[in-house]
Short mmCIF file of C-alpha atoms in Angstrom, two decimals:
data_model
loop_
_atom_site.label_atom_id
_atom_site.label_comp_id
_atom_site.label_asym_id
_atom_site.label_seq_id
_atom_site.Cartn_x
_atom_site.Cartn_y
_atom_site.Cartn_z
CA UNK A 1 -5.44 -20.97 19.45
CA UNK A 2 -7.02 -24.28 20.23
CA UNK A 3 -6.24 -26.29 23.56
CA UNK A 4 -6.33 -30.11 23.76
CA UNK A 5 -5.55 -30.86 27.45
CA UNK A 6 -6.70 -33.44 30.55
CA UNK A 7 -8.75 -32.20 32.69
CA UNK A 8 -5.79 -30.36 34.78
CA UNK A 9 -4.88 -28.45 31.71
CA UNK A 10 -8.26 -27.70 31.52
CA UNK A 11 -8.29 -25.62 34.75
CA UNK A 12 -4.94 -24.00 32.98
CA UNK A 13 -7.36 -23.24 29.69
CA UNK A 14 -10.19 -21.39 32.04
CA UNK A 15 -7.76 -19.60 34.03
CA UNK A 16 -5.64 -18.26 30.98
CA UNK A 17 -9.74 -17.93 29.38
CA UNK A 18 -10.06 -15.64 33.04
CA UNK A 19 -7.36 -13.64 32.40
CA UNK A 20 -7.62 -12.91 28.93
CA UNK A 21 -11.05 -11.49 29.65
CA UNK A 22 -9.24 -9.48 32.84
CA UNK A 23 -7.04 -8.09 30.20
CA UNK A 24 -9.62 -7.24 27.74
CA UNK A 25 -12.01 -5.62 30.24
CA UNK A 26 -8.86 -3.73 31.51
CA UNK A 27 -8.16 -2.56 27.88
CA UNK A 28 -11.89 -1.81 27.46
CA UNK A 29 -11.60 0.43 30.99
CA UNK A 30 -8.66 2.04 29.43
CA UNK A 31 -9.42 2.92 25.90
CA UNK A 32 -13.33 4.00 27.20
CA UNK A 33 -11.62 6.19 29.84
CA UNK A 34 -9.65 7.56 26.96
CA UNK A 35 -12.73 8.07 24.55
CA UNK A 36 -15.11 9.01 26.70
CA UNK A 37 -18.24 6.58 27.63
CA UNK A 38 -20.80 6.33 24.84
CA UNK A 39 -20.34 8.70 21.49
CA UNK A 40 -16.66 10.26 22.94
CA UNK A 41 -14.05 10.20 20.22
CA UNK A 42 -12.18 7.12 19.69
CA UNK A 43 -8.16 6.72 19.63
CA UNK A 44 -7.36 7.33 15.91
CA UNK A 45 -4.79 6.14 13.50
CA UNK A 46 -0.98 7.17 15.22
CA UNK A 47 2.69 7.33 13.71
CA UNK A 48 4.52 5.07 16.10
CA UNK A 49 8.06 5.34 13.72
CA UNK A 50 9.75 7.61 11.92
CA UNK A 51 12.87 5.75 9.81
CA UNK A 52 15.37 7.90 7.81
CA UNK A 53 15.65 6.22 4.37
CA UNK A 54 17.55 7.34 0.91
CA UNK A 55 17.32 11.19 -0.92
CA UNK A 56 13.89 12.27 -2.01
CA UNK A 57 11.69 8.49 -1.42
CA UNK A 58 9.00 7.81 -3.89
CA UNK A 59 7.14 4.44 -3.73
CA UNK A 60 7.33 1.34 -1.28
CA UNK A 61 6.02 -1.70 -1.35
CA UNK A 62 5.81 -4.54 1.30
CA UNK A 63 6.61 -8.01 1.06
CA UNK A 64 3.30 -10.74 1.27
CA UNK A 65 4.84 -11.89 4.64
CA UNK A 66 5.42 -8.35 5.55
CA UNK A 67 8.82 -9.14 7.07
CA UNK A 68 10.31 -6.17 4.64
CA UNK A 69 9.25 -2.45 3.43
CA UNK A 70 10.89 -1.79 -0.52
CA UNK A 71 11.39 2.32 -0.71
CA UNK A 72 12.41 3.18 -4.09
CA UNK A 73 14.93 6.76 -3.43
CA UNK A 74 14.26 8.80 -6.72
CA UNK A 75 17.64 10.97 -5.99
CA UNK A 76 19.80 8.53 -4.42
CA UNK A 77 19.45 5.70 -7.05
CA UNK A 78 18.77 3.22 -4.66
CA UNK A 79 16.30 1.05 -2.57
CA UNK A 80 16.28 0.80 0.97
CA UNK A 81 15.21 -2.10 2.55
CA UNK A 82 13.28 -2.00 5.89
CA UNK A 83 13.15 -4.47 8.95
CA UNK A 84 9.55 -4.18 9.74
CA UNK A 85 10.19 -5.59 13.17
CA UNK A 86 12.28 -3.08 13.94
CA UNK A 87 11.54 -0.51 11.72
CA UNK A 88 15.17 0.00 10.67
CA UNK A 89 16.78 0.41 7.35
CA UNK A 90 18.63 -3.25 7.25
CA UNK A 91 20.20 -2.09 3.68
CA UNK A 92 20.63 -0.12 0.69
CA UNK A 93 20.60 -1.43 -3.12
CA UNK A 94 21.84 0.24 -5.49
CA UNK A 95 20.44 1.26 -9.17
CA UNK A 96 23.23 3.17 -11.08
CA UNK A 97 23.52 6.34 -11.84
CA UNK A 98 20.80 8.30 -13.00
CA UNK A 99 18.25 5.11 -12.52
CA UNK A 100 16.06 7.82 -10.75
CA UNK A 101 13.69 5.16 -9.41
CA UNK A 102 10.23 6.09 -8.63
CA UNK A 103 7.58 3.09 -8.44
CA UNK A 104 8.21 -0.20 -6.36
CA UNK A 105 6.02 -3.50 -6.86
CA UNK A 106 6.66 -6.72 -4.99
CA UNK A 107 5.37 -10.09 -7.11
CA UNK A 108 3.10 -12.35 -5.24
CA UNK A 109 5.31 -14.71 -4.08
CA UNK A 110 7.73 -12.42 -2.43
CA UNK A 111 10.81 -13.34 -5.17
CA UNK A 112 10.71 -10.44 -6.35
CA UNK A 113 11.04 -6.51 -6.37
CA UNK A 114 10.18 -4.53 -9.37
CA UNK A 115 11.66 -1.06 -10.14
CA UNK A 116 10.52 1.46 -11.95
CA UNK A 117 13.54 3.74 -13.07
CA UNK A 118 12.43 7.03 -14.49
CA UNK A 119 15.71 7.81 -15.61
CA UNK A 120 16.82 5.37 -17.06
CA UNK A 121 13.82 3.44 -18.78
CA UNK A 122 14.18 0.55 -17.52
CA UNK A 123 13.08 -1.83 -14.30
CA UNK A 124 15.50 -3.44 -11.81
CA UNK A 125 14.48 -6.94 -10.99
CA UNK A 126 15.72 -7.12 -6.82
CA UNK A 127 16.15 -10.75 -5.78
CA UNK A 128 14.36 -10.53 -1.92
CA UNK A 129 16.70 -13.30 -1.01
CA UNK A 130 20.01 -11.50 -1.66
CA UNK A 131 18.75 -7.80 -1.90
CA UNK A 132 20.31 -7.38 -4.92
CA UNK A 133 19.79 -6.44 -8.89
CA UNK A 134 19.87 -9.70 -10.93
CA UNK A 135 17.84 -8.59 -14.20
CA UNK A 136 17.04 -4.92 -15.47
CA UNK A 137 14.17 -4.78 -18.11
CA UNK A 138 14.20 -2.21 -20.91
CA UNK A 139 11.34 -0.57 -21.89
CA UNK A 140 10.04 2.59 -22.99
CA UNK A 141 10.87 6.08 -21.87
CA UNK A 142 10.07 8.03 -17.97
CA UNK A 143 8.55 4.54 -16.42
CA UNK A 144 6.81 5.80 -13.23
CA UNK A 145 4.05 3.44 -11.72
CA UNK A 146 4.68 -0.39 -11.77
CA UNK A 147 2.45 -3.31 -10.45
CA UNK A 148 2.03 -6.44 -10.29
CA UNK A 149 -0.61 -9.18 -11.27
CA UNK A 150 -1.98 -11.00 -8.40
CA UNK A 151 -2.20 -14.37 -10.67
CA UNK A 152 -0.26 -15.13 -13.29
CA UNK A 153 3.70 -14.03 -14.46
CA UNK A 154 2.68 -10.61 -14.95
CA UNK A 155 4.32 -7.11 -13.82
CA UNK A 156 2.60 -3.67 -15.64
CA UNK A 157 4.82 -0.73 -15.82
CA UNK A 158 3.39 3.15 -17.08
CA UNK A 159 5.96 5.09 -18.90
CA UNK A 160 4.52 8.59 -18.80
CA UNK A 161 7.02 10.28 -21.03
CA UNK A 162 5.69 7.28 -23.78
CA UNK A 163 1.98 7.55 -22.91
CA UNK A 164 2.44 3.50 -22.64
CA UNK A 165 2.22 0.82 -20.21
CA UNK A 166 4.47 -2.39 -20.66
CA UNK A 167 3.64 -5.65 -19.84
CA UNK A 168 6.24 -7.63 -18.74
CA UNK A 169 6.57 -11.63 -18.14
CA UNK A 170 8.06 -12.06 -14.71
CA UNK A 171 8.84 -15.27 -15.15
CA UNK A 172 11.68 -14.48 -18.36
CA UNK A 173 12.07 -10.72 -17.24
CA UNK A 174 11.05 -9.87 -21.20
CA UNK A 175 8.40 -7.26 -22.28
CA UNK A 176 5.60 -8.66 -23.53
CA UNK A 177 4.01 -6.12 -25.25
CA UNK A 178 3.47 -2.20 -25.19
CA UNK A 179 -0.29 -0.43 -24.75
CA UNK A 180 -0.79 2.89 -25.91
CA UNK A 181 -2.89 4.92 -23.25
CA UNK A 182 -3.52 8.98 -22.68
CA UNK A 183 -1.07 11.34 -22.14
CA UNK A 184 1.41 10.96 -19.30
CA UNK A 185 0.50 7.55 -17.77
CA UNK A 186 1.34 7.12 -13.83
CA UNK A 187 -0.15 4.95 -11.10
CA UNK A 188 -1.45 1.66 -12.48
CA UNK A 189 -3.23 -1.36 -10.30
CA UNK A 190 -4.62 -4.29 -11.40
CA UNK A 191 -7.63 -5.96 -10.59
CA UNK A 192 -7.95 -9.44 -7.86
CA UNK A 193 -8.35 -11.06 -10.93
CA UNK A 194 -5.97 -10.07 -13.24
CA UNK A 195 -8.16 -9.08 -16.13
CA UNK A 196 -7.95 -5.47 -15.90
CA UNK A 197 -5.48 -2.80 -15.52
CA UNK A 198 -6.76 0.68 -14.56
CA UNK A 199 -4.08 3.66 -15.30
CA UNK A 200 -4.27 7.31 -13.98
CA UNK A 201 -3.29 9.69 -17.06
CA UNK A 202 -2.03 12.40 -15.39
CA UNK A 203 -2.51 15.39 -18.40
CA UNK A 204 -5.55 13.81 -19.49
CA UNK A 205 -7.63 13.44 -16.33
CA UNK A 206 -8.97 10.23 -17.01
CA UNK A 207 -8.22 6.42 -16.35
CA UNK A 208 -7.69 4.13 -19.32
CA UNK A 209 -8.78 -0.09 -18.58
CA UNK A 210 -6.52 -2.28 -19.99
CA UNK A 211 -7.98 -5.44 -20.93
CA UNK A 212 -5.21 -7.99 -20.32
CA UNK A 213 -6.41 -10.66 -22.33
CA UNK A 214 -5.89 -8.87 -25.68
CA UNK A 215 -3.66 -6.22 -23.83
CA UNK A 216 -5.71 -3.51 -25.11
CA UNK A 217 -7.75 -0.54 -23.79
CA UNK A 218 -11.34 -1.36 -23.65
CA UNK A 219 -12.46 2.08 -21.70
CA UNK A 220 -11.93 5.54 -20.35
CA UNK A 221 -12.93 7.29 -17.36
CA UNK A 222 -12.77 10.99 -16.67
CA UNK A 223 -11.82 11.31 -13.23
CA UNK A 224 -10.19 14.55 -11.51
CA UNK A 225 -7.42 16.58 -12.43
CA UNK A 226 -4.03 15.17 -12.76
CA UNK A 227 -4.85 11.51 -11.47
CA UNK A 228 -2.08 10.05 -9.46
CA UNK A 229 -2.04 6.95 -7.67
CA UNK A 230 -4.43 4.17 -8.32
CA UNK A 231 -6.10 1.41 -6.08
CA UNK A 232 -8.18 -1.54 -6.51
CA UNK A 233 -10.22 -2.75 -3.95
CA UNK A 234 -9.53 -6.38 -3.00
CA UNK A 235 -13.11 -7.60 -4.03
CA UNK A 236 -12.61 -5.77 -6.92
CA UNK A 237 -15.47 -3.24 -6.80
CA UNK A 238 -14.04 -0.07 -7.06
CA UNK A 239 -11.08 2.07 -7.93
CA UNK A 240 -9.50 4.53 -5.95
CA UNK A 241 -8.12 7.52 -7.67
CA UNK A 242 -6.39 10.49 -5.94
CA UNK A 243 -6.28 13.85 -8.12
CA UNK A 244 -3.57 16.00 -7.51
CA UNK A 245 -4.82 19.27 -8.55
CA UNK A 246 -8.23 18.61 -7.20
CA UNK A 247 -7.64 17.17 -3.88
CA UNK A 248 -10.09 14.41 -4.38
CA UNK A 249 -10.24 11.10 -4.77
CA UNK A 250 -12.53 9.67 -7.13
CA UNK A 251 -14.75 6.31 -6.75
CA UNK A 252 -14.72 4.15 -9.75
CA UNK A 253 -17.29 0.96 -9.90
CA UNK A 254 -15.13 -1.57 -11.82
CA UNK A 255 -19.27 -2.36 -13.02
CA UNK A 256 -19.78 -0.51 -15.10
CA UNK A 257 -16.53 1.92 -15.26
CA UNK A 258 -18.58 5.03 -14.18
CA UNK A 259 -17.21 7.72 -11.36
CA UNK A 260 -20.02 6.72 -8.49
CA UNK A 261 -18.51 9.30 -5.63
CA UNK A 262 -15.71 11.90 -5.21
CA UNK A 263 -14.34 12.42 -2.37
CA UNK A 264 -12.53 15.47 -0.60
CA UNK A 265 -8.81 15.04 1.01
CA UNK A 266 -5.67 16.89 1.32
CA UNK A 267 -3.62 19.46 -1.19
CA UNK A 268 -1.82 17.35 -3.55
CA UNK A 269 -3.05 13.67 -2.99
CA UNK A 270 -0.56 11.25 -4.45
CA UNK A 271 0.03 7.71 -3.03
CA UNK A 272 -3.40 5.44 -2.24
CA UNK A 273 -3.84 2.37 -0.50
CA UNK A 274 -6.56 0.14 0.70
CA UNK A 275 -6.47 -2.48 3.83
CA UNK A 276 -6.50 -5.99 2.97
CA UNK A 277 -10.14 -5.89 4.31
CA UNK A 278 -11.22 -3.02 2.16
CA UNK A 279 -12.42 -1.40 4.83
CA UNK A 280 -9.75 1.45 4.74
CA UNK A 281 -8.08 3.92 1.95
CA UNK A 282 -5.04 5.74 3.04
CA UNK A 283 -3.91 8.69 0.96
CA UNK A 284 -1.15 10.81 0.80
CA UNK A 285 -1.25 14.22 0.69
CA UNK A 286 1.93 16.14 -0.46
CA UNK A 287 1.59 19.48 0.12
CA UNK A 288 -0.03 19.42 3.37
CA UNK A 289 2.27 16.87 5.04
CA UNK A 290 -0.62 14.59 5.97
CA UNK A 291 -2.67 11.48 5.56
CA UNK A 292 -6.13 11.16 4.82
CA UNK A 293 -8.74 7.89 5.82
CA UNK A 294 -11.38 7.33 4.01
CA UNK A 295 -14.12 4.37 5.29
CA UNK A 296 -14.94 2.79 2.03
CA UNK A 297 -18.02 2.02 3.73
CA UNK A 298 -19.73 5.48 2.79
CA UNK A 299 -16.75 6.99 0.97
CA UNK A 300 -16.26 9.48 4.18
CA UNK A 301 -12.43 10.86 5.80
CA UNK A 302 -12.48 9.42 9.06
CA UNK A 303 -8.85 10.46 10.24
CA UNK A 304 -6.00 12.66 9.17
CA UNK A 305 -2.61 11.62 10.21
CA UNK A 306 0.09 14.20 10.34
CA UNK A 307 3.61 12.20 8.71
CA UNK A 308 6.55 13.85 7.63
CA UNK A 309 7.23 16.79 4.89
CA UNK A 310 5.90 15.80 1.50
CA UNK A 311 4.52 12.26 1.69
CA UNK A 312 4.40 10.20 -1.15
CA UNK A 313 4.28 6.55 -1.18
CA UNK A 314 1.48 4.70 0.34
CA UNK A 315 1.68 0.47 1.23
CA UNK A 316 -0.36 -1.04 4.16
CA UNK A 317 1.28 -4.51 5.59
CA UNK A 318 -1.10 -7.80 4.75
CA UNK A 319 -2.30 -8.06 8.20
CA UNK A 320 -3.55 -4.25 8.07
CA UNK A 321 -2.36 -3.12 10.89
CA UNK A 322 0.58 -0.85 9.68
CA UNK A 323 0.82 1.96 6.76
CA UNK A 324 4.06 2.87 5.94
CA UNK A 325 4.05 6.48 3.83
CA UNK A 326 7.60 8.11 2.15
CA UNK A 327 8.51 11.50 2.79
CA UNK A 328 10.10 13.16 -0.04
CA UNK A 329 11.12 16.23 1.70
CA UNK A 330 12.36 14.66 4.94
CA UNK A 331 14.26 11.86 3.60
CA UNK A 332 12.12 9.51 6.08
CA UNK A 333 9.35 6.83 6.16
CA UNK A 334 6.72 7.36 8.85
CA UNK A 335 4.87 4.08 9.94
CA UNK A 336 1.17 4.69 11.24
CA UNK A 337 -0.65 2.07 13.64
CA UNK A 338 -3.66 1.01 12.31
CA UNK A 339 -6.72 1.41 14.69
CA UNK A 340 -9.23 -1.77 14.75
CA UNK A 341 -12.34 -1.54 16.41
CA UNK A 342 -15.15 -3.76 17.91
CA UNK A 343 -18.08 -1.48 18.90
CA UNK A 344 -16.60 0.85 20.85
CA UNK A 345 -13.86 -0.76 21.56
CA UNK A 346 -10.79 0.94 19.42
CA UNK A 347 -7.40 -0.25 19.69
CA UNK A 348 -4.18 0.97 17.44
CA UNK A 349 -3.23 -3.14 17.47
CA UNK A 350 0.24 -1.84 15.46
CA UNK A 351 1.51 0.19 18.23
CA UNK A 352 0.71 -3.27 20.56
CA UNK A 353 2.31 -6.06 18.29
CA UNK A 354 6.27 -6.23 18.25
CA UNK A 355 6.08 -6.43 14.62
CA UNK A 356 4.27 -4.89 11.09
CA UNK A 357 4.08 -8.88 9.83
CA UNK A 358 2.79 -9.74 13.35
CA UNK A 359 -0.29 -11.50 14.36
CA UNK A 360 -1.97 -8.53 15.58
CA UNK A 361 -4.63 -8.11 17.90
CA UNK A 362 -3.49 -11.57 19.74
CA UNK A 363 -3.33 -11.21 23.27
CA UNK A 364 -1.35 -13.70 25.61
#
């Protein structure tokens, strides 16, 4: 924050400076004491929320001002919509019957919320302002994954019982065209740039690239077995792909589309996401009820978080300091404070800040 004052508000700038630097030595006292001095163990990643959502919750996604969480609830047929101030459910829309939604993608510009319903093959198009349905796509049969370009009118959707992915313009709500990939398509990102799509084909092991220029499939990668969710880094570098059946997570270097590192996590990885830093993957792991952290830095688990029964859906809020994971079995959402630190120095700045859109480490 910058101060312009005379030079009486100038002794009010030094003494706030004074007891700013009170506070942060204080902080430093407490989280060292905590730690230990030196090498000790520092405060890790916490769950600081539990909030009971729809039957069975599959994907979320957050809004780009992180004011609201999008859960997609597979057996309800609905959304939920979450307050991520208070972390409360603020409302419920609903799909239809037999919509069975599973993936959730928000557009860039917060407009919009993008459905995947496996049930019905088709997408619901939520209006953020109103929270409700005002356009339903059709397109091709069991759409799982869905995700959206960072630039341009652009929303990808994986059908897995069409082994296709549909393009769809976001600015007419009308499919654009259909790629055929391998054999039971599912998570789906696409690069900063938008000129790649990388999909996890969960029978074949391997991740097809869409080109999106010519909306065709320009290479393959054999990754683990039955390759869930998908990540892109935000410098576009790498891809992050969790294998269920493996309990890895394998590297990808968008470079030259080659596997550079595997990585060990939980049983049953699903869900993946990466702070806006790239700094950070969080995965899901649904059989062991847990969370892993990987530091991108050397492609090492760092943390495990312990969530609720059968986590699924991964999203981290665009200041990083919150990760909000679904649990399938427990009908919930569990929200995880993101630790930041400086040297030694670690501080969970989510469980400090009133809110998950909030400025974060800002002390006053």
């Amino acid at each position: 924050m910058n101060h312009h004052r005379s030079f009486r508000g100038c002794l009010t700038v030094r003494a706030r400076a004074r007891r700013l630097m009170l506070g942060l030595v204080a902080v430093s006292t407490m989280v060292l004491g905590m730690a230990g001095m030196g090498a000790g163990p520092a405060a890790a990643d916490t769950v600081i929320a539990t909030i009971d959502v729809g039957d069975f919750p599959q994907g979320v996604a957050i809004t780009p001002d992180g004011s609201r969480a999008y859960v997609a609830n597979f057996s309800d047929n609905s959304v939920s919509v979450i307050d991520t101030s208070t972390n409360t459910e603020l409302s419920t829309v609903p799909l239809g019957g037999g919509a069975l939604p599973v993936g959730v993608a928000v557009l860039p510009g917060g407009s919009d919320v993008y459905v995947a319903n496996a049930g019905a093959g088709t997408v619901s198009v939520i209006d953020t302002g109103t929270n409700m349905v005002d356009a339903t796509v059709t397109v091709e049969s069991g759409p799982s994954g869905v995700t959206a370009s960072p630039v341009g009118p652009r929303a990808y959707v994986a059908n897995s019982n069409s082994d296709s992915v549909t393009a769809i313009d976001t600015d007419t709500n009308t499919e654009i065209t259909s790629v055929t990939v391998g054999d039971a398509p599912n998570g789906l990102a696409v690069t900063p740039d938008g000129s790649r799509v990388y999909v996890a084909n969960n029978t074949d092991g391997d991740v097809d690239v869409i080109e999106t220029a010519g909306n065709s499939v320009v290479d393959t990668v054999t990754v683990g077995n039955l390759p869930l969710g998908v990540v892109v880094t935000p410098d576009g570098s790498r891809v992050y792909v969790a294998n269920a059946s493996d309990g890895t997570v394998s590297v990808i270097a968008t470079a030259g589309n080659n596997v550079i590192d595997t990585i060990g996590v939980g049983n049953s990885p699903s869900g993946v996401a990466v702070t806006p830093d790239g700094t950070r993957v969080y995965v899901a792991n649904g059989v062991d009820g847990t969370v892993s952290v990987i530091e991108t830095a050397g492609n090492t688990v760092v943390d495990t978080v312990t969530v609720g029964g059968g986590p699924s859906g991964v999203a981290v809020t665009p200041d990083g300091t919150r990760v909000y994971v679904t649990n399938r079995l427990d009908d919930t959402v569990s929200v995880i404070a993101v630790e930041q630190c400086l040297g030694s120095l670690c501080i969970d700045f989510g469980s400090l800040t009133g809110s998950g859109s909030g400025a974060g480490g800002v002390f006053s």
